[in-house]
């Protein structure tokens, strides 16, 4: 636990399930005030809010599509109006689809880019606007993927969005470091969430995934949420512009083993 996080105000996007849900709950346990964003799934998000409130934390849920500029502006405003500020933003919302690249439609390309990259940019911009105006030395975390580094055939739009997120993070980190605002990337490997439930529940495909992980273990959402809490805390106060891979060694060229 990180005592300096108590009372801090956080927005987590795409927090109705998976990694975002786990981060929101961890922030709640840290006694932060959490704005939980969701696009669809009001019932799922209700249980996240309740879990935080039952643990003595404060949380509100806000429906917003991160691909829509007006929605993201309203999301950040909600934190400021309801909780009185903004200290931490986690741009976690993300989607991926599969297609041979020569058949990928522009609609599909834009859909993934708009959520994974443009959505994160709008979130960063709005958070930075507030942090700059009020001199908040905040922390922003962008949820990337090992596919910011490892090419991903049939997912060119997903890999491009995550590669873009790395340089978005690094460029903003450099620009805002003089103001004490830290911006970092977390890049998970294979984490068991609804996003890859289908693949991981098939024994053959699970075996294939495991063969890419030197630690021979599928990651859990709590592996990512503990990193998000640490990166948000003063324990990481001198860290900006990094990518923290949470991947059981997946980016270490496992075939060389
Ligand atoms: P998930 O599908 O379980 O959850 C994604 C969340 O994003 C959901 O709450 C969904 O409602 C939300 N979302 C989707 N589109 C949205 C939009 N337009 N506006 C607001 N919210 C939206 O996925 P996950 O596995 O928890 O992934 C979370 C993040 O981690 C994503 O950015 C993903 O790319 C990244 N990631 C996941 C893995 C993994 O193995 N699970 C690996 C690498 C990176």
mmCIF file of C-alpha atoms and ligand atoms in Angstrom:
data_model
loop_
_atom_site.group_PDB
_atom_site.id
_atom_site.type_symbol
_atom_site.label_atom_id
_atom_site.label_comp_id
_atom_site.label_asym_id
_atom_site.label_seq_id
_atom_site.Cartn_x
_atom_site.Cartn_y
_atom_site.Cartn_z
ATOM 1 C CA UNK A 1 0.000 0.000 0.000
ATOM 2 C CA UNK A 2 1.128 3.554 -0.739
ATOM 3 C CA UNK A 3 0.090 6.094 1.931
ATOM 4 C CA UNK A 4 0.660 9.067 -0.397
ATOM 5 C CA UNK A 5 -2.136 7.792 -2.658
ATOM 6 C CA UNK A 6 -4.812 8.202 0.038
ATOM 7 C CA UNK A 7 -7.318 10.847 -1.082
ATOM 8 C CA UNK A 8 -5.778 11.203 -4.554
ATOM 9 C CA UNK A 9 -8.261 11.465 -7.422
ATOM 10 C CA UNK A 10 -8.016 9.046 -10.336
ATOM 11 C CA UNK A 11 -9.790 8.389 -13.619
ATOM 12 C CA UNK A 12 -9.495 4.887 -15.101
ATOM 13 C CA UNK A 13 -10.887 4.340 -18.587
ATOM 14 C CA UNK A 14 -12.388 1.025 -19.709
ATOM 15 C CA UNK A 15 -12.757 -0.096 -16.108
ATOM 16 C CA UNK A 16 -15.898 -2.213 -16.305
ATOM 17 C CA UNK A 17 -13.869 -5.413 -16.682
ATOM 18 C CA UNK A 18 -10.406 -6.898 -17.170
ATOM 19 C CA UNK A 19 -7.296 -4.901 -16.344
ATOM 20 C CA UNK A 20 -9.130 -1.575 -15.930
ATOM 21 C CA UNK A 21 -11.503 -3.098 -13.391
ATOM 22 C CA UNK A 22 -8.583 -4.478 -11.362
ATOM 23 C CA UNK A 23 -6.791 -1.103 -11.410
ATOM 24 C CA UNK A 24 -9.933 0.750 -10.302
ATOM 25 C CA UNK A 25 -10.427 -1.686 -7.405
ATOM 26 C CA UNK A 26 -6.745 -1.447 -6.380
ATOM 27 C CA UNK A 27 -6.999 2.361 -6.423
ATOM 28 C CA UNK A 28 -10.116 2.071 -4.263
ATOM 29 C CA UNK A 29 -8.221 -0.119 -1.779
ATOM 30 C CA UNK A 30 -5.495 2.539 -1.725
ATOM 31 C CA UNK A 31 -8.306 4.917 -0.564
ATOM 32 C CA UNK A 32 -8.164 6.971 -3.721
ATOM 33 C CA UNK A 33 -11.287 8.611 -5.159
ATOM 34 C CA UNK A 34 -11.920 6.781 -8.385
ATOM 35 C CA UNK A 35 -13.870 7.735 -11.494
ATOM 36 C CA UNK A 36 -14.634 4.481 -13.270
ATOM 37 C CA UNK A 37 -15.218 4.858 -16.983
ATOM 38 C CA UNK A 38 -17.161 2.380 -19.046
ATOM 39 C CA UNK A 39 -18.646 2.424 -22.517
ATOM 40 C CA UNK A 40 -21.015 -0.527 -22.344
ATOM 41 C CA UNK A 41 -21.913 -2.781 -19.419
ATOM 42 C CA UNK A 42 -23.623 -0.674 -16.743
ATOM 43 C CA UNK A 43 -24.253 -3.800 -14.619
ATOM 44 C CA UNK A 44 -20.601 -4.846 -14.629
ATOM 45 C CA UNK A 45 -19.477 -1.370 -13.604
ATOM 46 C CA UNK A 46 -22.005 -1.244 -10.773
ATOM 47 C CA UNK A 47 -20.227 -4.171 -9.135
ATOM 48 C CA UNK A 48 -16.870 -2.353 -9.401
ATOM 49 C CA UNK A 49 -18.314 0.730 -7.685
ATOM 50 C CA UNK A 50 -19.892 -1.434 -4.975
ATOM 51 C CA UNK A 51 -16.683 -3.370 -4.376
ATOM 52 C CA UNK A 52 -14.788 -0.102 -3.833
ATOM 53 C CA UNK A 53 -17.500 1.401 -1.634
ATOM 54 C CA UNK A 54 -17.768 -1.769 0.462
ATOM 55 C CA UNK A 55 -14.032 -1.534 1.090
ATOM 56 C CA UNK A 56 -14.547 2.034 2.351
ATOM 57 C CA UNK A 57 -13.416 3.809 -0.818
ATOM 58 C CA UNK A 58 -15.143 6.395 -3.010
ATOM 59 C CA UNK A 59 -16.084 5.723 -6.620
ATOM 60 C CA UNK A 60 -18.420 6.926 -9.313
ATOM 61 C CA UNK A 61 -19.107 5.401 -12.713
ATOM 62 C CA UNK A 62 -19.241 7.512 -15.859
ATOM 63 C CA UNK A 63 -20.385 6.245 -19.237
ATOM 64 C CA UNK A 64 -18.167 7.699 -21.965
ATOM 65 C CA UNK A 65 -16.783 6.527 -25.282
ATOM 66 C CA UNK A 66 -13.070 7.402 -25.213
ATOM 67 C CA UNK A 67 -13.097 7.719 -28.996
ATOM 68 C CA UNK A 68 -15.437 10.723 -28.662
ATOM 69 C CA UNK A 69 -13.756 14.013 -27.772
ATOM 70 C CA UNK A 70 -16.805 15.476 -25.993
ATOM 71 C CA UNK A 71 -17.192 12.290 -23.912
ATOM 72 C CA UNK A 72 -13.576 12.388 -22.706
ATOM 73 C CA UNK A 73 -13.850 16.088 -21.821
ATOM 74 C CA UNK A 74 -16.992 15.295 -19.790
ATOM 75 C CA UNK A 75 -15.216 12.333 -18.133
ATOM 76 C CA UNK A 76 -12.287 14.414 -16.888
ATOM 77 C CA UNK A 77 -14.681 17.219 -15.865
ATOM 78 C CA UNK A 78 -16.638 14.748 -13.749
ATOM 79 C CA UNK A 79 -13.554 13.972 -11.665
ATOM 80 C CA UNK A 80 -12.848 17.664 -11.188
ATOM 81 C CA UNK A 81 -16.447 18.616 -10.353
ATOM 82 C CA UNK A 82 -17.319 15.602 -8.181
ATOM 83 C CA UNK A 83 -14.041 14.935 -6.398
ATOM 84 C CA UNK A 84 -12.364 18.340 -6.721
ATOM 85 C CA UNK A 85 -9.406 17.588 -8.993
ATOM 86 C CA UNK A 86 -7.353 15.043 -10.876
ATOM 87 C CA UNK A 87 -4.055 13.429 -9.828
ATOM 88 C CA UNK A 88 -3.920 10.201 -11.819
ATOM 89 C CA UNK A 89 -5.240 9.199 -15.224
ATOM 90 C CA UNK A 90 -5.015 5.657 -16.578
ATOM 91 C CA UNK A 91 -5.821 5.462 -20.282
ATOM 92 C CA UNK A 92 -6.627 1.771 -20.242
ATOM 93 C CA UNK A 93 -9.562 1.353 -22.648
ATOM 94 C CA UNK A 94 -8.564 -0.684 -25.662
ATOM 95 C CA UNK A 95 -9.959 -2.946 -28.336
ATOM 96 C CA UNK A 96 -8.490 -5.326 -30.874
ATOM 97 C CA UNK A 97 -9.848 -7.076 -33.929
ATOM 98 C CA UNK A 98 -8.294 -9.581 -36.327
ATOM 99 C CA UNK A 99 -7.981 -9.320 -40.094
ATOM 100 C CA UNK A 100 -5.520 -10.045 -42.883
ATOM 101 C CA UNK A 101 -3.976 -6.630 -43.457
ATOM 102 C CA UNK A 102 -4.771 -6.576 -47.183
ATOM 103 C CA UNK A 103 -8.448 -6.942 -46.325
ATOM 104 C CA UNK A 104 -8.546 -4.523 -43.411
ATOM 105 C CA UNK A 105 -11.112 -1.804 -44.049
ATOM 106 C CA UNK A 106 -10.410 1.805 -43.217
ATOM 107 C CA UNK A 107 -13.430 1.747 -40.900
ATOM 108 C CA UNK A 108 -11.859 -1.054 -38.871
ATOM 109 C CA UNK A 109 -8.460 0.705 -38.887
ATOM 110 C CA UNK A 110 -10.040 3.933 -37.596
ATOM 111 C CA UNK A 111 -12.163 2.120 -35.018
ATOM 112 C CA UNK A 112 -9.107 0.607 -33.312
ATOM 113 C CA UNK A 113 -6.956 3.726 -33.704
ATOM 114 C CA UNK A 114 -9.688 5.991 -32.364
ATOM 115 C CA UNK A 115 -10.067 4.019 -29.138
ATOM 116 C CA UNK A 116 -6.475 2.904 -28.492
ATOM 117 C CA UNK A 117 -4.482 5.925 -29.647
ATOM 118 C CA UNK A 118 -6.689 8.968 -30.239
ATOM 119 C CA UNK A 119 -8.722 8.204 -27.123
ATOM 120 C CA UNK A 120 -5.555 8.114 -25.037
ATOM 121 C CA UNK A 121 -4.349 11.366 -26.618
ATOM 122 C CA UNK A 122 -7.588 13.191 -25.766
ATOM 123 C CA UNK A 123 -7.414 11.869 -22.207
ATOM 124 C CA UNK A 124 -3.793 13.022 -21.836
ATOM 125 C CA UNK A 125 -4.582 16.442 -23.311
ATOM 126 C CA UNK A 126 -7.519 17.086 -20.992
ATOM 127 C CA UNK A 127 -5.663 15.828 -17.922
ATOM 128 C CA UNK A 128 -2.596 17.913 -18.787
ATOM 129 C CA UNK A 129 -4.760 21.005 -19.309
ATOM 130 C CA UNK A 130 -6.030 20.669 -15.743
ATOM 131 C CA UNK A 131 -2.665 19.687 -14.214
ATOM 132 C CA UNK A 132 -0.886 22.596 -15.920
ATOM 133 C CA UNK A 133 -3.532 25.133 -14.846
ATOM 134 C CA UNK A 134 -3.418 24.112 -11.181
ATOM 135 C CA UNK A 135 0.219 23.031 -10.911
ATOM 136 C CA UNK A 136 -0.658 19.402 -10.173
ATOM 137 C CA UNK A 137 2.339 17.062 -10.336
ATOM 138 C CA UNK A 138 0.185 14.236 -11.593
ATOM 139 C CA UNK A 139 0.787 10.808 -13.063
ATOM 140 C CA UNK A 140 -0.585 9.530 -16.366
ATOM 141 C CA UNK A 141 -0.364 5.884 -17.400
ATOM 142 C CA UNK A 142 -1.084 4.712 -20.930
ATOM 143 C CA UNK A 143 -1.930 1.029 -21.324
ATOM 144 C CA UNK A 144 0.071 -0.261 -24.250
ATOM 145 C CA UNK A 145 1.022 -3.866 -25.019
ATOM 146 C CA UNK A 146 4.046 -6.025 -25.774
ATOM 147 C CA UNK A 147 2.876 -5.352 -29.345
ATOM 148 C CA UNK A 148 4.339 -1.868 -29.142
ATOM 149 C CA UNK A 149 7.547 -3.852 -29.638
ATOM 150 C CA UNK A 150 6.648 -7.293 -31.029
ATOM 151 C CA UNK A 151 5.099 -7.200 -34.522
ATOM 152 C CA UNK A 152 1.597 -8.695 -34.676
ATOM 153 C CA UNK A 153 0.517 -10.080 -38.049
ATOM 154 C CA UNK A 154 -3.245 -9.870 -38.705
ATOM 155 C CA UNK A 155 -3.416 -7.085 -36.125
ATOM 156 C CA UNK A 156 -1.601 -4.273 -37.924
ATOM 157 C CA UNK A 157 -4.038 -1.656 -36.621
ATOM 158 C CA UNK A 158 -3.681 -2.879 -33.016
ATOM 159 C CA UNK A 159 0.138 -3.044 -33.164
ATOM 160 C CA UNK A 160 0.309 0.383 -34.852
ATOM 161 C CA UNK A 161 -1.925 1.907 -32.182
ATOM 162 C CA UNK A 162 0.265 0.525 -29.390
ATOM 163 C CA UNK A 163 3.495 1.516 -31.134
ATOM 164 C CA UNK A 164 2.046 5.004 -31.480
ATOM 165 C CA UNK A 165 1.149 5.027 -27.817
ATOM 166 C CA UNK A 166 4.787 4.483 -26.890
ATOM 167 C CA UNK A 167 5.960 7.589 -28.724
ATOM 168 C CA UNK A 168 2.932 9.560 -27.596
ATOM 169 C CA UNK A 169 3.924 8.723 -24.015
ATOM 170 C CA UNK A 170 7.614 9.504 -24.541
ATOM 171 C CA UNK A 171 6.926 12.794 -26.342
ATOM 172 C CA UNK A 172 4.517 13.986 -23.659
ATOM 173 C CA UNK A 173 6.823 12.759 -20.882
ATOM 174 C CA UNK A 174 9.618 14.920 -22.262
ATOM 175 C CA UNK A 175 7.374 17.930 -22.785
ATOM 176 C CA UNK A 176 5.847 17.893 -19.288
ATOM 177 C CA UNK A 177 8.769 16.617 -17.181
ATOM 178 C CA UNK A 178 9.779 20.210 -16.322
ATOM 179 C CA UNK A 179 6.339 20.612 -14.721
ATOM 180 C CA UNK A 180 6.694 17.491 -12.589
ATOM 181 C CA UNK A 181 3.989 15.624 -14.482
ATOM 182 C CA UNK A 182 4.964 11.989 -15.086
ATOM 183 C CA UNK A 183 3.691 10.036 -18.076
ATOM 184 C CA UNK A 184 4.509 6.344 -18.434
ATOM 185 C CA UNK A 185 3.419 3.296 -20.371
ATOM 186 C CA UNK A 186 2.532 -0.124 -19.036
ATOM 187 C CA UNK A 187 2.889 -2.874 -21.631
ATOM 188 C CA UNK A 188 1.245 -6.149 -20.616
ATOM 189 C CA UNK A 189 1.957 -9.491 -22.253
ATOM 190 C CA UNK A 190 -0.729 -12.184 -22.088
ATOM 191 C CA UNK A 191 -3.047 -11.367 -19.210
ATOM 192 C CA UNK A 192 -6.173 -13.432 -18.517
ATOM 193 C CA UNK A 193 -9.078 -11.036 -19.159
ATOM 194 C CA UNK A 194 -12.308 -11.104 -21.185
ATOM 195 C CA UNK A 195 -10.290 -9.714 -24.146
ATOM 196 C CA UNK A 196 -8.477 -13.015 -24.677
ATOM 197 C CA UNK A 197 -10.813 -15.397 -22.855
ATOM 198 C CA UNK A 198 -11.580 -17.291 -26.065
ATOM 199 C CA UNK A 199 -7.912 -17.960 -26.880
ATOM 200 C CA UNK A 200 -6.927 -18.901 -23.340
ATOM 201 C CA UNK A 201 -9.850 -21.265 -22.824
ATOM 202 C CA UNK A 202 -8.781 -23.359 -25.830
ATOM 203 C CA UNK A 203 -6.105 -25.828 -24.578
ATOM 204 C CA UNK A 204 -4.114 -25.812 -27.844
ATOM 205 C CA UNK A 205 -4.092 -22.031 -28.168
ATOM 206 C CA UNK A 206 -3.258 -21.633 -24.480
ATOM 207 C CA UNK A 207 -0.275 -23.955 -24.968
ATOM 208 C CA UNK A 208 0.867 -21.825 -27.924
ATOM 209 C CA UNK A 209 0.645 -18.660 -25.827
ATOM 210 C CA UNK A 210 2.515 -20.286 -22.938
ATOM 211 C CA UNK A 211 5.313 -21.275 -25.297
ATOM 212 C CA UNK A 212 5.950 -17.540 -25.803
ATOM 213 C CA UNK A 213 6.284 -16.827 -22.073
ATOM 214 C CA UNK A 214 9.616 -17.799 -20.467
ATOM 215 C CA UNK A 215 8.007 -17.775 -17.006
ATOM 216 C CA UNK A 216 5.516 -20.336 -18.357
ATOM 217 C CA UNK A 217 2.565 -18.622 -16.726
ATOM 218 C CA UNK A 218 -0.337 -16.508 -18.022
ATOM 219 C CA UNK A 219 -0.433 -13.129 -16.306
ATOM 220 C CA UNK A 220 -3.256 -11.962 -14.069
ATOM 221 C CA UNK A 221 -4.845 -8.524 -13.979
ATOM 222 C CA UNK A 222 -3.463 -7.960 -10.459
ATOM 223 C CA UNK A 223 0.087 -8.120 -11.877
ATOM 224 C CA UNK A 224 -0.799 -5.013 -13.878
ATOM 225 C CA UNK A 225 -2.814 -3.207 -11.200
ATOM 226 C CA UNK A 226 0.026 -3.424 -8.676
ATOM 227 C CA UNK A 227 2.337 -1.811 -11.240
ATOM 228 C CA UNK A 228 -0.243 0.914 -11.897
ATOM 229 C CA UNK A 229 -0.494 1.682 -8.172
ATOM 230 C CA UNK A 230 3.287 1.809 -7.825
ATOM 231 C CA UNK A 231 3.749 4.038 -10.893
ATOM 232 C CA UNK A 232 1.077 6.407 -9.544
ATOM 233 C CA UNK A 233 2.716 6.660 -6.122
ATOM 234 C CA UNK A 234 5.621 8.738 -4.837
ATOM 235 C CA UNK A 235 7.729 5.561 -4.863
ATOM 236 C CA UNK A 236 7.982 6.172 -8.626
ATOM 237 C CA UNK A 237 8.372 9.953 -8.343
ATOM 238 C CA UNK A 238 11.586 10.062 -10.463
ATOM 239 C CA UNK A 239 10.222 7.852 -13.245
ATOM 240 C CA UNK A 240 8.814 9.272 -16.437
ATOM 241 C CA UNK A 241 8.684 8.198 -20.078
ATOM 242 C CA UNK A 242 9.332 4.528 -19.399
ATOM 243 C CA UNK A 243 7.581 1.445 -20.670
ATOM 244 C CA UNK A 244 7.091 -1.091 -17.914
ATOM 245 C CA UNK A 245 6.694 -4.511 -19.539
ATOM 246 C CA UNK A 246 4.614 -6.925 -17.470
ATOM 247 C CA UNK A 247 4.940 -10.004 -19.582
ATOM 248 C CA UNK A 248 6.718 -12.902 -17.801
ATOM 249 C CA UNK A 249 9.636 -12.314 -20.164
ATOM 250 C CA UNK A 250 7.679 -12.404 -23.436
ATOM 251 C CA UNK A 251 9.736 -9.568 -24.915
ATOM 252 C CA UNK A 252 13.041 -11.392 -24.229
ATOM 253 C CA UNK A 253 13.063 -13.410 -27.481
ATOM 254 C CA UNK A 254 11.843 -16.637 -25.769
ATOM 255 C CA UNK A 255 12.797 -18.886 -28.692
ATOM 256 C CA UNK A 256 16.470 -18.349 -27.750
ATOM 257 C CA UNK A 257 15.829 -20.363 -24.614
HETATM 258 P P1 LIG B 1 -11.061 -6.099 -21.901
HETATM 259 O O1 LIG B 1 -11.687 -6.283 -23.232
HETATM 260 O O2 LIG B 1 -11.239 -7.139 -20.866
HETATM 261 O O3 LIG B 1 -11.488 -4.697 -21.301
HETATM 262 C C1 LIG B 1 -11.398 -3.528 -22.090
HETATM 263 C C2 LIG B 1 -12.165 -2.423 -21.427
HETATM 264 O O4 LIG B 1 -12.154 -1.275 -22.305
HETATM 265 C C3 LIG B 1 -13.630 -2.784 -21.204
HETATM 266 O O5 LIG B 1 -14.050 -2.267 -19.960
HETATM 267 C C4 LIG B 1 -14.343 -2.071 -22.356
HETATM 268 O O6 LIG B 1 -15.692 -1.770 -22.062
HETATM 269 C C5 LIG B 1 -13.493 -0.811 -22.454
HETATM 270 N N1 LIG B 1 -13.672 -0.102 -23.713
HETATM 271 C C6 LIG B 1 -13.565 -0.584 -24.974
HETATM 272 N N2 LIG B 1 -13.830 0.387 -25.869
HETATM 273 C C7 LIG B 1 -14.107 1.506 -25.146
HETATM 274 C C8 LIG B 1 -14.440 2.829 -25.483
HETATM 275 N N3 LIG B 1 -14.583 3.214 -26.758
HETATM 276 N N4 LIG B 1 -14.648 3.730 -24.478
HETATM 277 C C9 LIG B 1 -14.521 3.352 -23.189
HETATM 278 N N5 LIG B 1 -14.213 2.114 -22.809
HETATM 279 C C10 LIG B 1 -14.001 1.198 -23.773
HETATM 280 O O7 LIG B 1 -9.527 -5.855 -22.163
HETATM 281 P P2 LIG B 1 -8.256 -5.940 -21.195
HETATM 282 O O8 LIG B 1 -7.560 -7.201 -21.508
HETATM 283 O O9 LIG B 1 -8.626 -5.636 -19.794
HETATM 284 O O10 LIG B 1 -7.385 -4.759 -21.821
HETATM 285 C C11 LIG B 1 -7.208 -3.504 -21.190
HETATM 286 C C12 LIG B 1 -6.065 -2.795 -21.891
HETATM 287 O O11 LIG B 1 -4.879 -3.599 -21.783
HETATM 288 C C13 LIG B 1 -6.297 -2.573 -23.396
HETATM 289 O O12 LIG B 1 -5.771 -1.312 -23.759
HETATM 290 C C14 LIG B 1 -5.489 -3.691 -24.035
HETATM 291 O O13 LIG B 1 -5.056 -3.381 -25.334
HETATM 292 C C15 LIG B 1 -4.328 -3.814 -23.061
HETATM 293 N N6 LIG B 1 -3.665 -5.109 -23.124
HETATM 294 C C16 LIG B 1 -4.284 -6.263 -22.701
HETATM 295 C C17 LIG B 1 -3.594 -7.469 -22.790
HETATM 296 C C18 LIG B 1 -4.198 -8.777 -22.316
HETATM 297 O O14 LIG B 1 -3.537 -9.818 -22.508
HETATM 298 N N7 LIG B 1 -5.360 -8.798 -21.738
HETATM 299 C C19 LIG B 1 -2.299 -7.511 -23.324
HETATM 300 C C20 LIG B 1 -1.716 -6.331 -23.753
HETATM 301 C C21 LIG B 1 -2.406 -5.140 -23.649
#
